[in-house]
Amino acid sequence: MEMTTILHSSLTNPPFTAHLSPSKFPRSFSTPFRLRTSLSFSPSLPPKSFPTNCSVSDDTTSSANVATVDLSIALKKKATDVSADLRGTSIFLVGMNNSVKSSLGILLADLFRYYYFDSDALVSEAAGGESAAISLKESDEKGFRESETEVLKQLSSMGRLVVCAGDGAVQNSTNLALLRHGISIWIDVPLDMVAKGIIGNKSLLLSSEIAISGSYSEVLSQLMALYEDMRRGYATADATVSLQTEVAYQLGYEDMDAVTTEDITMEVLKEIERLTRVKKMMEAAARPF
């Protein structure tokens, strides 16, 4: 059975919450792609209850927790409002590989009741694991890039997905065209945060041109060069959400680490809402009187 058939079968009935472990391709690029889905659904946790007799320090903690719960409720309401006009359109998140982007993708999928995929994880599984994927990239650059395109081609043919796209998604016109099958959003994270993440998690290097080993300063220097190469491709996205200028600054945070996944998600939902409204207005304007 071809991969597309299995994808359609797997995505027919989206769960109430969409925590989907990355689906797996076969371990050889010489055979047709197939998808072996491995679903693991996690019900949303109920809001925490807070004690009524708190000390002063407890009051501060409770206020923060209440604010978190309020934001969670606001996110669900915003997602519900946006869903009607989104109509199952898939969402592609582009930008430097980092934990901020992947955490955002998982939360978005949960809010929209979509399925979540990481395109790099699929390429890695197809190669036989992260180490094998890196070896393939080094020994057969063309084959590696073709596998990235094949993954995007299959994912772009589906609806109701949130896809964290690797750097390969913006490196050629074919892949950029595939992103047009959905809404693409550039998640722009400060490079120093990306560098720190790479030092702690080498798997973020899969589709990048960054050396596996190296100090923080060396990784940051390579990231800056890679960013300049990728920026034009990132900029073709339908919208941009900057962690520094559009989230932290607007919320009054001086420390980037104070920004939560929920904060970023709200900004992304606003951008999706704006894009769907513009599309709706254009469709209305195109109708004959």
CSV table of C-alpha atoms in Angstrom, one decimal:
chain,number,residue,atom,x,y,z
A,1,MET,CA,0.0,0.0,0.0
A,2,GLU,CA,1.4,3.4,-0.9
A,3,MET,CA,2.2,5.9,1.7
A,4,THR,CA,-0.5,8.4,0.6
A,5,THR,CA,-3.2,5.7,1.1
A,6,ILE,CA,-2.0,5.0,4.6
A,7,LEU,CA,-1.8,8.7,5.4
A,8,HIS,CA,-5.4,9.2,4.3
A,9,SER,CA,-6.5,6.3,6.5
A,10,SER,CA,-4.5,7.5,9.5
A,11,LEU,CA,-5.8,11.1,9.3
A,12,THR,CA,-9.5,10.4,8.7
A,13,ASN,CA,-10.6,10.9,12.3
A,14,PRO,CA,-8.4,13.4,14.1
A,15,PRO,CA,-8.3,13.0,17.9
A,16,PHE,CA,-9.5,15.5,20.4
A,17,THR,CA,-5.9,16.2,21.2
A,18,ALA,CA,-3.3,15.7,18.6
A,19,HIS,CA,-0.1,14.6,20.2
A,20,LEU,CA,1.2,12.4,17.4
A,21,SER,CA,4.6,10.7,17.6
A,22,PRO,CA,6.4,11.2,14.2
A,23,SER,CA,5.3,8.8,11.6
A,24,LYS,CA,7.9,6.5,10.1
A,25,PHE,CA,9.0,5.9,6.6
A,26,PRO,CA,10.8,2.7,5.5
A,27,ARG,CA,14.6,2.5,6.1
A,28,SER,CA,15.5,2.5,2.4
A,29,PHE,CA,15.0,5.3,-0.1
A,30,SER,CA,15.1,2.8,-2.9
A,31,THR,CA,11.5,1.5,-2.0
A,32,PRO,CA,8.3,3.5,-2.2
A,33,PHE,CA,7.6,5.6,0.9
A,34,ARG,CA,5.1,4.1,3.3
A,35,LEU,CA,3.9,5.4,6.6
A,36,ARG,CA,3.6,3.4,9.7
A,37,THR,CA,1.7,5.6,12.1
A,38,SER,CA,2.3,5.4,15.9
A,39,LEU,CA,-0.4,7.3,17.7
A,40,SER,CA,-0.1,8.3,21.3
A,41,PHE,CA,-2.9,10.6,22.5
A,42,SER,CA,-2.7,12.6,25.7
A,43,PRO,CA,-5.9,14.1,27.1
A,44,SER,CA,-5.6,17.7,28.1
A,45,LEU,CA,-4.9,18.2,31.8
A,46,PRO,CA,-7.6,19.9,33.9
A,47,PRO,CA,-6.9,23.3,35.3
A,48,LYS,CA,-5.0,23.2,38.6
A,49,SER,CA,-7.0,24.1,41.7
A,50,PHE,CA,-5.4,26.6,44.1
A,51,PRO,CA,-5.6,26.7,47.9
A,52,THR,CA,-7.7,29.5,49.4
A,53,ASN,CA,-5.5,30.2,52.4
A,54,CYS,CA,-2.1,31.3,50.8
A,55,SER,CA,0.8,33.2,52.2
A,56,VAL,CA,2.1,36.3,50.4
A,57,SER,CA,4.5,34.2,48.4
A,58,ASP,CA,1.7,31.8,47.6
A,59,ASP,CA,-0.4,34.7,46.4
A,60,THR,CA,2.3,35.5,43.8
A,61,THR,CA,2.6,31.9,42.7
A,62,SER,CA,-1.2,31.6,42.5
A,63,SER,CA,-1.5,34.8,40.4
A,64,ALA,CA,1.0,33.4,38.0
A,65,ASN,CA,-0.8,30.1,37.8
A,66,VAL,CA,-4.1,31.8,37.3
A,67,ALA,CA,-2.6,33.9,34.5
A,68,THR,CA,-1.4,30.7,32.8
A,69,VAL,CA,-4.8,29.1,33.0
A,70,ASP,CA,-6.4,32.3,31.7
A,71,LEU,CA,-4.0,32.3,28.7
A,72,SER,CA,-4.7,28.6,28.1
A,73,ILE,CA,-8.4,29.4,27.9
A,74,ALA,CA,-7.8,32.4,25.7
A,75,LEU,CA,-5.7,30.2,23.3
A,76,LYS,CA,-8.5,27.6,23.0
A,77,LYS,CA,-11.1,30.4,22.3
A,78,LYS,CA,-8.9,32.0,19.7
A,79,ALA,CA,-8.2,28.6,18.0
A,80,THR,CA,-11.9,27.9,17.9
A,81,ASP,CA,-12.6,31.3,16.3
A,82,VAL,CA,-9.9,30.8,13.7
A,83,SER,CA,-10.8,27.2,12.9
A,84,ALA,CA,-14.0,28.1,11.1
A,85,ASP,CA,-12.1,30.1,8.4
A,86,LEU,CA,-9.0,27.9,8.4
A,87,ARG,CA,-11.1,25.0,7.1
A,88,GLY,CA,-8.5,22.3,7.7
A,89,THR,CA,-5.7,24.1,5.9
A,90,SER,CA,-2.3,22.7,7.0
A,91,ILE,CA,0.3,24.9,8.7
A,92,PHE,CA,4.0,24.8,8.0
A,93,LEU,CA,6.4,26.3,10.5
A,94,VAL,CA,9.8,27.3,9.0
A,95,GLY,CA,12.9,28.8,10.5
A,96,MET,CA,16.0,27.6,12.3
A,97,ASN,CA,15.5,24.2,14.0
A,98,ASN,CA,15.0,24.7,17.7
A,99,SER,CA,12.9,23.5,20.6
A,100,VAL,CA,10.8,26.7,20.5
A,101,LYS,CA,9.5,25.9,17.0
A,102,SER,CA,8.7,22.2,17.8
A,103,SER,CA,7.0,23.0,21.1
A,104,LEU,CA,4.9,25.6,19.3
A,105,GLY,CA,4.0,23.1,16.6
A,106,ILE,CA,2.8,20.5,19.1
A,107,LEU,CA,0.6,23.0,20.9
A,108,LEU,CA,-0.9,24.3,17.7
A,109,ALA,CA,-1.8,20.8,16.6
A,110,ASP,CA,-3.4,20.2,20.0
A,111,LEU,CA,-5.5,23.5,19.8
A,112,PHE,CA,-6.7,22.8,16.2
A,113,ARG,CA,-7.1,19.1,16.7
A,114,TYR,CA,-4.6,18.6,13.9
A,115,TYR,CA,-1.8,16.0,13.5
A,116,TYR,CA,1.8,17.1,14.2
A,117,PHE,CA,4.8,16.0,12.1
A,118,ASP,CA,8.4,17.0,12.1
A,119,SER,CA,9.8,16.7,8.5
A,120,ASP,CA,13.4,16.1,9.7
A,121,ALA,CA,12.2,13.3,11.9
A,122,LEU,CA,10.6,11.6,9.0
A,123,VAL,CA,13.7,12.0,6.8
A,124,SER,CA,15.8,10.6,9.7
A,125,GLU,CA,13.5,7.6,10.2
A,126,ALA,CA,13.7,6.9,6.4
A,127,ALA,CA,17.4,6.8,6.6
A,128,GLY,CA,17.5,4.5,9.5
A,129,GLY,CA,18.1,7.0,12.3
A,130,GLU,CA,19.8,10.3,13.0
A,131,SER,CA,23.3,9.1,12.5
A,132,ALA,CA,22.4,7.4,9.3
A,133,ALA,CA,20.7,10.5,8.0
A,134,ILE,CA,23.7,12.6,8.8
A,135,SER,CA,25.9,10.1,7.0
A,136,LEU,CA,23.6,10.1,4.0
A,137,LYS,CA,23.7,13.9,3.9
A,138,GLU,CA,27.5,13.8,3.8
A,139,SER,CA,27.8,11.0,1.3
A,140,ASP,CA,24.8,11.7,-1.0
A,141,GLU,CA,23.7,15.3,-0.8
A,142,LYS,CA,21.4,15.0,-3.8
A,143,GLY,CA,19.7,11.8,-2.4
A,144,PHE,CA,19.2,13.5,1.0
A,145,ARG,CA,17.6,16.6,-0.6
A,146,GLU,CA,15.4,14.4,-2.8
A,147,SER,CA,14.2,12.7,0.4
A,148,GLU,CA,13.3,16.0,2.0
A,149,THR,CA,11.3,17.0,-1.1
A,150,GLU,CA,9.5,13.6,-1.1
A,151,VAL,CA,8.5,14.0,2.5
A,152,LEU,CA,7.2,17.6,1.9
A,153,LYS,CA,5.3,16.4,-1.2
A,154,GLN,CA,3.5,13.7,0.7
A,155,LEU,CA,2.7,16.0,3.7
A,156,SER,CA,1.6,18.9,1.5
A,157,SER,CA,-1.0,16.6,-0.1
A,158,MET,CA,-2.7,16.2,3.2
A,159,GLY,CA,-4.9,18.6,5.3
A,160,ARG,CA,-5.2,19.2,9.0
A,161,LEU,CA,-1.5,19.0,9.7
A,162,VAL,CA,1.0,21.1,11.6
A,163,VAL,CA,4.4,20.5,10.1
A,164,CYS,CA,7.7,21.7,11.6
A,165,ALA,CA,9.7,22.0,8.3
A,166,GLY,CA,13.5,21.5,8.2
A,167,ASP,CA,15.8,24.0,6.5
A,168,GLY,CA,15.6,22.0,3.3
A,169,ALA,CA,12.0,23.3,2.9
A,170,VAL,CA,13.3,26.7,1.9
A,171,GLN,CA,16.3,25.7,-0.2
A,172,ASN,CA,14.7,25.3,-3.6
A,173,SER,CA,11.7,26.4,-5.6
A,174,THR,CA,10.1,23.0,-5.6
A,175,ASN,CA,9.9,22.8,-1.8
A,176,LEU,CA,8.8,26.4,-1.5
A,177,ALA,CA,6.0,25.7,-3.9
A,178,LEU,CA,4.9,22.7,-1.8
A,179,LEU,CA,4.6,25.0,1.2
A,180,ARG,CA,2.0,27.0,-0.8
A,181,HIS,CA,-0.4,24.1,-0.2
A,182,GLY,CA,-0.9,25.4,3.3
A,183,ILE,CA,-0.1,28.5,5.5
A,184,SER,CA,3.6,29.0,6.1
A,185,ILE,CA,4.9,30.9,9.1
A,186,TRP,CA,8.5,31.9,9.8
A,187,ILE,CA,9.3,31.4,13.5
A,188,ASP,CA,12.2,33.8,14.0
A,189,VAL,CA,14.2,32.9,17.1
A,190,PRO,CA,17.3,34.8,18.2
A,191,LEU,CA,20.4,32.9,17.0
A,192,ASP,CA,22.0,32.8,20.4
A,193,MET,CA,19.1,30.8,21.7
A,194,VAL,CA,19.3,28.5,18.7
A,195,ALA,CA,23.0,28.0,19.3
A,196,LYS,CA,22.5,27.1,22.9
A,197,GLY,CA,19.8,24.6,21.9
A,198,ILE,CA,22.1,23.0,19.3
A,199,ILE,CA,24.9,22.5,21.9
A,200,GLY,CA,22.4,20.6,24.0
A,201,ASN,CA,20.7,18.7,21.3
A,202,LYS,CA,22.7,17.6,18.3
A,203,SER,CA,19.6,16.2,16.4
A,204,LEU,CA,18.7,19.8,15.6
A,205,LEU,CA,21.6,19.8,13.2
A,206,LEU,CA,20.0,17.2,10.8
A,207,SER,CA,19.2,19.4,7.9
A,208,SER,CA,21.6,22.3,8.7
A,209,GLU,CA,25.1,23.0,7.5
A,210,ILE,CA,26.4,23.3,11.0
A,211,ALA,CA,29.4,21.2,12.2
A,212,ILE,CA,28.4,18.5,14.7
A,213,SER,CA,31.2,19.5,17.1
A,214,GLY,CA,32.3,22.9,18.1
A,215,SER,CA,32.1,25.5,20.9
A,216,TYR,CA,29.2,27.8,21.4
A,217,SER,CA,31.0,30.7,19.6
A,218,GLU,CA,31.8,28.4,16.7
A,219,VAL,CA,28.2,27.2,16.4
A,220,LEU,CA,26.9,30.7,16.6
A,221,SER,CA,29.3,31.9,13.9
A,222,GLN,CA,28.1,29.1,11.6
A,223,LEU,CA,24.5,29.8,12.4
A,224,MET,CA,24.9,33.4,11.4
A,225,ALA,CA,26.3,32.4,8.0
A,226,LEU,CA,23.5,29.8,7.6
A,227,TYR,CA,20.9,32.3,8.6
A,228,GLU,CA,22.1,34.7,5.8
A,229,ASP,CA,21.8,31.9,3.3
A,230,MET,CA,18.3,30.8,4.5
A,231,ARG,CA,16.8,34.2,5.3
A,232,ARG,CA,15.5,34.8,1.7
A,233,GLY,CA,13.7,31.5,1.8
A,234,TYR,CA,12.3,32.1,5.2
A,235,ALA,CA,11.0,35.5,4.1
A,236,THR,CA,8.8,33.9,1.5
A,237,ALA,CA,6.5,32.6,4.3
A,238,ASP,CA,3.0,34.0,4.5
A,239,ALA,CA,3.8,35.5,7.9
A,240,THR,CA,6.6,36.1,10.3
A,241,VAL,CA,6.5,35.8,14.1
A,242,SER,CA,9.7,37.2,15.8
A,243,LEU,CA,10.3,35.9,19.3
A,244,GLN,CA,12.3,39.1,20.1
A,245,THR,CA,10.4,41.9,18.4
A,246,GLU,CA,6.9,40.7,18.2
A,247,VAL,CA,6.5,38.6,21.4
A,248,ALA,CA,9.0,39.5,24.1
A,249,TYR,CA,9.0,43.3,23.3
A,250,GLN,CA,5.2,43.6,23.1
A,251,LEU,CA,4.8,41.7,26.4
A,252,GLY,CA,7.5,43.8,28.1
A,253,TYR,CA,9.9,40.9,28.7
A,254,GLU,CA,13.6,41.8,28.9
A,255,ASP,CA,14.7,38.1,29.2
A,256,MET,CA,13.9,35.9,26.1
A,257,ASP,CA,13.6,32.9,28.5
A,258,ALA,CA,10.6,34.5,30.1
A,259,VAL,CA,8.6,34.0,26.9
A,260,THR,CA,6.4,30.9,27.0
A,261,THR,CA,5.2,28.6,24.3
A,262,GLU,CA,1.7,29.9,25.0
A,263,ASP,CA,2.9,33.5,24.4
A,264,ILE,CA,4.3,32.6,21.0
A,265,THR,CA,1.3,30.5,20.1
A,266,MET,CA,-1.1,33.4,20.7
A,267,GLU,CA,0.9,35.6,18.3
A,268,VAL,CA,0.9,32.8,15.7
A,269,LEU,CA,-2.9,32.3,16.1
A,270,LYS,CA,-3.3,36.1,15.5
A,271,GLU,CA,-1.3,35.8,12.3
A,272,ILE,CA,-3.3,32.8,11.1
A,273,GLU,CA,-6.5,34.7,11.8
A,274,ARG,CA,-5.3,37.7,9.9
A,275,LEU,CA,-4.3,35.6,6.9
A,276,THR,CA,-7.6,33.7,6.8
A,277,ARG,CA,-9.5,36.9,7.0
A,278,VAL,CA,-7.6,38.4,4.1
A,279,LYS,CA,-8.2,35.3,2.0
A,280,LYS,CA,-11.9,35.4,2.9
A,281,MET,CA,-12.1,39.1,1.9
A,282,MET,CA,-10.4,38.3,-1.4
A,283,GLU,CA,-12.7,35.4,-2.2
A,284,ALA,CA,-15.7,37.7,-1.4
A,285,ALA,CA,-14.4,40.4,-3.7
A,286,ALA,CA,-13.9,37.9,-6.5
A,287,ARG,CA,-17.5,36.8,-6.5
A,288,PRO,CA,-19.7,38.3,-9.2
A,289,PHE,CA,-22.4,40.8,-8.1
